[in-house]
Coordinates of N, CA and C in Angstrom, one line a residue:
M221 N -20.7 -2.5 11.0 CA -20.0 -2.7 10.7 C -19.0 -1.5 11.1
P222 N -17.7 -1.5 11.1 CA -17.3 -0.3 11.5 C -17.1 1.0 10.7
K223 N -17.3 2.3 10.6 CA -17.2 3.0 9.3 C -15.9 3.1 9.2
N224 N -15.0 3.2 10.4 CA -13.7 3.6 9.7 C -12.5 2.2 10.0
I225 N -12.5 1.7 8.8 CA -12.0 0.3 9.0 C -10.0 0.5 8.7
T226 N -9.4 0.1 9.8 CA -8.5 0.2 9.5 C -7.4 -1.1 8.9
T227 N -5.9 -1.0 8.8 CA -5.4 -2.0 8.3 C -5.2 -3.2 9.5
E228 N -5.0 -3.0 10.4 CA -4.8 -3.7 11.6 C -6.1 -4.3 11.7
F229 N -7.3 -3.7 11.8 CA -8.7 -4.3 11.7 C -8.8 -5.6 10.5
K230 N -8.3 -5.0 9.6 CA -8.3 -5.9 8.3 C -7.8 -7.5 8.9
R231 N -6.4 -7.1 9.2 CA -5.6 -7.7 9.3 C -6.0 -9.0 10.4
E232 N -6.3 -8.5 11.3 CA -6.9 -8.9 12.6 C -8.1 -10.4 12.2
C233 N -9.0 -9.8 11.0 CA -10.1 -10.6 10.4 C -9.5 -11.5 9.7
A234 N -8.3 -11.1 8.9 CA -7.3 -12.1 8.1 C -7.1 -13.4 8.8
E235 N -6.0 -12.9 10.3 CA -5.9 -13.7 10.8 C -6.5 -14.9 11.8
L236 N -7.6 -14.1 11.9 CA -8.5 -15.3 12.1 C -9.3 -16.5 11.4
V237 N -9.1 -16.4 10.3 CA -9.1 -17.4 9.4 C -7.8 -18.3 9.1
L238 N -6.6 -17.3 9.2 CA -5.3 -18.2 8.5 C -4.6 -18.5 9.9
T239 N -4.8 -18.1 10.8 CA -4.1 -18.5 12.1 C -4.7 -19.5 13.0
H240 N -5.9 -18.6 13.1 CA -6.6 -19.4 14.3 C -7.7 -20.0 13.9
G241 N -8.1 -20.4 12.7 CA -8.4 -21.5 12.0 C -10.2 -21.5 12.2
Y242 N -10.9 -19.7 12.2 CA -12.2 -19.8 11.8 C -12.6 -20.0 10.6
K243 N -13.8 -20.4 10.1 CA -14.1 -20.2 9.1 C -14.8 -18.6 8.5
H244 N -14.4 -18.7 7.5 CA -15.1 -17.3 6.8 C -16.1 -17.0 7.5
K245 N -17.1 -17.3 7.3 CA -18.1 -16.9 8.0 C -18.6 -16.7 9.2
D246 N -18.0 -17.4 10.2 CA -17.8 -17.2 11.3 C -16.9 -15.9 12.0
A247 N -15.8 -15.9 10.7 CA -14.8 -14.5 11.6 C -15.5 -13.7 11.0
A248 N -16.6 -13.4 9.6 CA -17.2 -12.3 9.6 C -18.3 -12.1 10.6
A249 N -18.8 -12.8 11.0 CA -19.8 -12.8 12.0 C -19.3 -12.5 13.5
A250 N -18.3 -12.8 13.9 CA -17.6 -12.5 15.0 C -17.1 -10.7 15.2
M251 N -16.5 -10.6 14.3 CA -16.2 -9.1 13.7 C -16.8 -8.1 13.0
G252 N -18.4 -8.5 12.8 CA -19.2 -7.4 12.3 C -19.2 -6.8 10.8
V253 N -18.6 -7.9 9.8 CA -18.0 -7.3 8.4 C -19.0 -8.2 7.9
G254 N -18.4 -8.0 6.4 CA -19.7 -9.0 5.7 C -18.8 -9.8 5.0
L255 N -19.5 -11.2 4.9 CA -18.2 -12.3 4.4 C -17.4 -12.1 2.9
S256 N -17.7 -11.2 1.8 CA -16.9 -10.8 0.9 C -15.6 -10.0 1.5
S257 N -16.0 -9.3 2.5 CA -14.7 -8.5 3.1 C -13.9 -9.6 3.6
I258 N -14.2 -10.0 4.4 CA -13.1 -11.3 4.9 C -12.7 -12.2 3.8
Q259 N -13.4 -12.5 3.1 CA -12.8 -13.2 1.8 C -11.8 -12.3 1.0
R260 N -12.1 -11.2 1.1 CA -11.0 -10.4 0.1 C -9.7 -10.2 0.8
W261 N -9.9 -9.8 2.3 CA -8.9 -9.6 3.1 C -7.6 -10.8 3.4
V262 N -8.8 -11.9 3.3 CA -8.0 -13.4 3.8 C -6.9 -13.5 2.4
T263 N -7.6 -13.2 1.3 CA -6.8 -13.3 0.0 C -5.7 -12.6 0.0
Q264 N -6.3 -11.1 0.4 CA -4.8 -10.3 0.4 C -3.8 -10.2 1.0
Y265 N -4.0 -10.9 2.0 CA -3.3 -11.0 3.2 C -2.1 -12.2 2.7
K266 N -2.8 -13.2 2.3 CA -2.1 -14.4 1.6 C -1.2 -14.1 0.4
Q267 N -1.5 -12.9 -0.4 CA -0.8 -12.8 -1.7 C 0.2 -12.0 -0.7
E268 N 0.1 -10.8 0.3 CA 0.9 -10.4 0.4 C 2.3 -11.4 1.6
Q269 N 2.0 -11.9 1.8 CA 2.9 -13.3 2.4 C 3.7 -13.7 1.4
S270 N 3.0 -13.8 0.4 CA 3.8 -14.6 -0.5 C 4.7 -13.4 -1.4
G271 N 4.7 -12.4 -1.3 CA 5.5 -11.4 -2.1 C 4.9 -10.1 -3.0
V272 N 3.4 -10.4 -2.9 CA 2.8 -9.4 -3.9 C 2.0 -8.3 -2.8
T273 N 3.0 -7.2 -3.9 CA 2.5 -6.0 -3.2 C 0.8 -5.6 -3.7
P274 N 0.1 -5.1 -2.9 CA -1.1 -5.1 -3.3 C -1.1 -3.5 -4.0
K275 N -2.3 -3.0 -4.8 CA -2.7 -2.0 -4.9 C -3.1 -1.2 -4.0
A276 N -4.0 -1.8 -3.2 CA -4.6 -1.2 -2.0 C -3.7 -0.8 -0.8
S277 N -4.0 -0.7 0.5 CA -3.2 -0.6 1.5 C -2.6 -1.6 1.8
A278 N -1.4 -1.9 2.0 CA -1.2 -3.2 2.6 C -1.5 -4.0 3.9
L279 N -1.3 -5.1 4.2 CA -2.1 -5.7 5.2 C -0.7 -5.7 6.2
T280 N 0.0 -6.2 5.5 CA 1.1 -6.8 6.3 C 2.5 -5.7 6.7
A281 N 3.2 -5.7 7.6 CA 4.4 -4.5 7.8 C 5.4 -5.0 6.6
E282 N 5.6 -5.4 6.1 CA 6.5 -5.6 4.8 C 6.0 -5.1 3.7
Q283 N 4.8 -5.1 3.9 CA 4.1 -4.8 2.1 C 4.0 -3.1 2.5
Q284 N 3.6 -2.7 3.5 CA 3.5 -1.1 4.3 C 5.0 -0.7 3.4
R285 N 5.7 -1.4 3.8 CA 7.3 -0.7 4.0 C 7.4 -0.6 2.8
I286 N 7.2 -1.7 1.7 CA 7.4 -1.6 0.1 C 6.5 -0.3 -0.6
Q287 N 5.1 -0.6 0.1 CA 4.6 1.0 -0.5 C 5.2 2.0 0.0
A288 N 5.5 2.6 1.0 CA 6.2 3.7 1.4 C 7.7 4.0 0.6
L289 N 8.2 2.7 0.7 CA 9.5 3.0 -0.3 C 9.2 3.4 -1.8
E290 N 8.2 2.5 -2.4 CA 7.6 3.1 -3.7 C 6.8 4.2 -3.7
K291 N 6.6 4.8 -2.9 CA 5.8 6.4 -2.9 C 7.3 7.3 -3.0
Q292 N 7.9 6.9 -2.1 CA 9.2 7.9 -1.9 C 10.0 7.7 -3.2
V293 N 10.4 6.8 -4.2 CA 11.1 6.4 -5.1 C 10.6 7.2 -6.2
K294 N 9.0 7.3 -6.6 CA 8.0 7.8 -7.1 C 8.3 9.6 -6.9
Q295 N 8.6 10.0 -5.6 CA 8.5 11.3 -5.5 C 10.0 11.8 -6.1
L296 N 11.2 10.9 -5.6 CA 12.0 11.4 -5.8 C 12.3 11.3 -7.3
Q297 N 11.8 10.6 -8.2 CA 12.4 10.5 -9.8 C 11.5 11.7 -10.2
S298 N 10.5 12.0 -9.6 CA 9.8 13.5 -9.9 C 10.7 14.7 -9.6
D299 N 10.9 14.3 -8.5 CA 12.3 15.7 -8.3 C 13.2 15.9 -9.0
N300 N 13.9 14.6 -9.2 CA 14.7 14.7 -10.5 C 14.3 15.3 -11.6
E301 N 13.1 14.8 -12.4 CA 13.1 15.1 -13.2 C 13.0 16.9 -13.4
L302 N 12.1 17.7 -12.6 CA 12.2 18.7 -12.1 C 13.3 19.2 -12.2
L303 N 14.5 19.0 -11.5 CA 16.0 19.2 -11.1 C 16.4 19.4 -12.7
K304 N 16.4 18.3 -13.6 CA 16.9 18.1 -15.0 C 16.4 19.4 -15.7
K305 N 14.9 19.7 -15.6 CA 14.3 20.4 -16.3 C 14.9 22.3 -16.2
A306 N 15.0 22.4 -14.7 CA 15.4 23.7 -14.2 C 16.8 23.6 -14.7
S307 N 17.8 22.4 -15.2 CA 19.0 23.0 -15.0 C 19.2 23.2 -17.1
A308 N 18.1 22.4 -17.4 CA 18.7 22.4 -18.7 C 18.0 23.9 -19.3
F309 N 16.8 24.7 -18.3 CA 16.3 25.9 -18.6 C 17.5 27.4 -18.6
F310 N 18.1 26.6 -17.0 CA 19.2 27.5 -16.9 C 20.6 27.6 -17.6
A311 N 20.6 26.3 -18.3 CA 22.0 26.1 -19.2 C 21.5 27.1 -20.0
M312 N 20.6 27.0 -20.8 CA 19.8 27.8 -21.9 C 19.9 29.2 -21.8
E313 N 19.4 29.9 -20.7 CA 19.6 31.2 -20.3 C 21.0 31.4 -20.0
M314 N 21.8 31.0 -19.6 CA 23.5 31.3 -19.6 C 24.0 31.5 -20.8
N315 N 23.6 30.4 -21.8 CA 24.1 30.8 -23.2 C 23.4 31.6 -24.3
K316 N 22.7 32.4 -23.5 CA 21.8 33.3 -24.3 C 22.5 34.5 -23.8
N317 N 22.9 35.0 -22.8 CA 23.6 36.0 -22.1 C 25.0 35.8 -22.3
K318 N 25.4 34.9 -23.3 CA 26.9 35.3 -23.9 C 26.9 35.8 -25.1

C-alpha cells in the first residue's frame, strides 16, 4: 500500500468501483490497498456526490471547495471576534482617559 495516499488516489479507487464497474475486492487488489479502505472511500465518494460534506478530506472537487470555504468562514469569524474584543478594550480605555 502506498505510504502517502492522496485524495486523488482515493477518488480513483472509488471511481474504479462506481464508474468502471470493478468489484470492491478487485479494485483493492488492482490498486494495492485493503478492501476496507476501498469500501470506506466508495461510501465517502457516494455521500459527497449526494451533498454530504465529510469530516475527513473531501474526495470530490465540490466538497473540497466547501471545506475550504468553511475553513475560511471559521477564520473570519475568529478574526471578527478578536476585533470586537479589541474594539471594546479601546473603547474602555478611551472612557478611562476622559
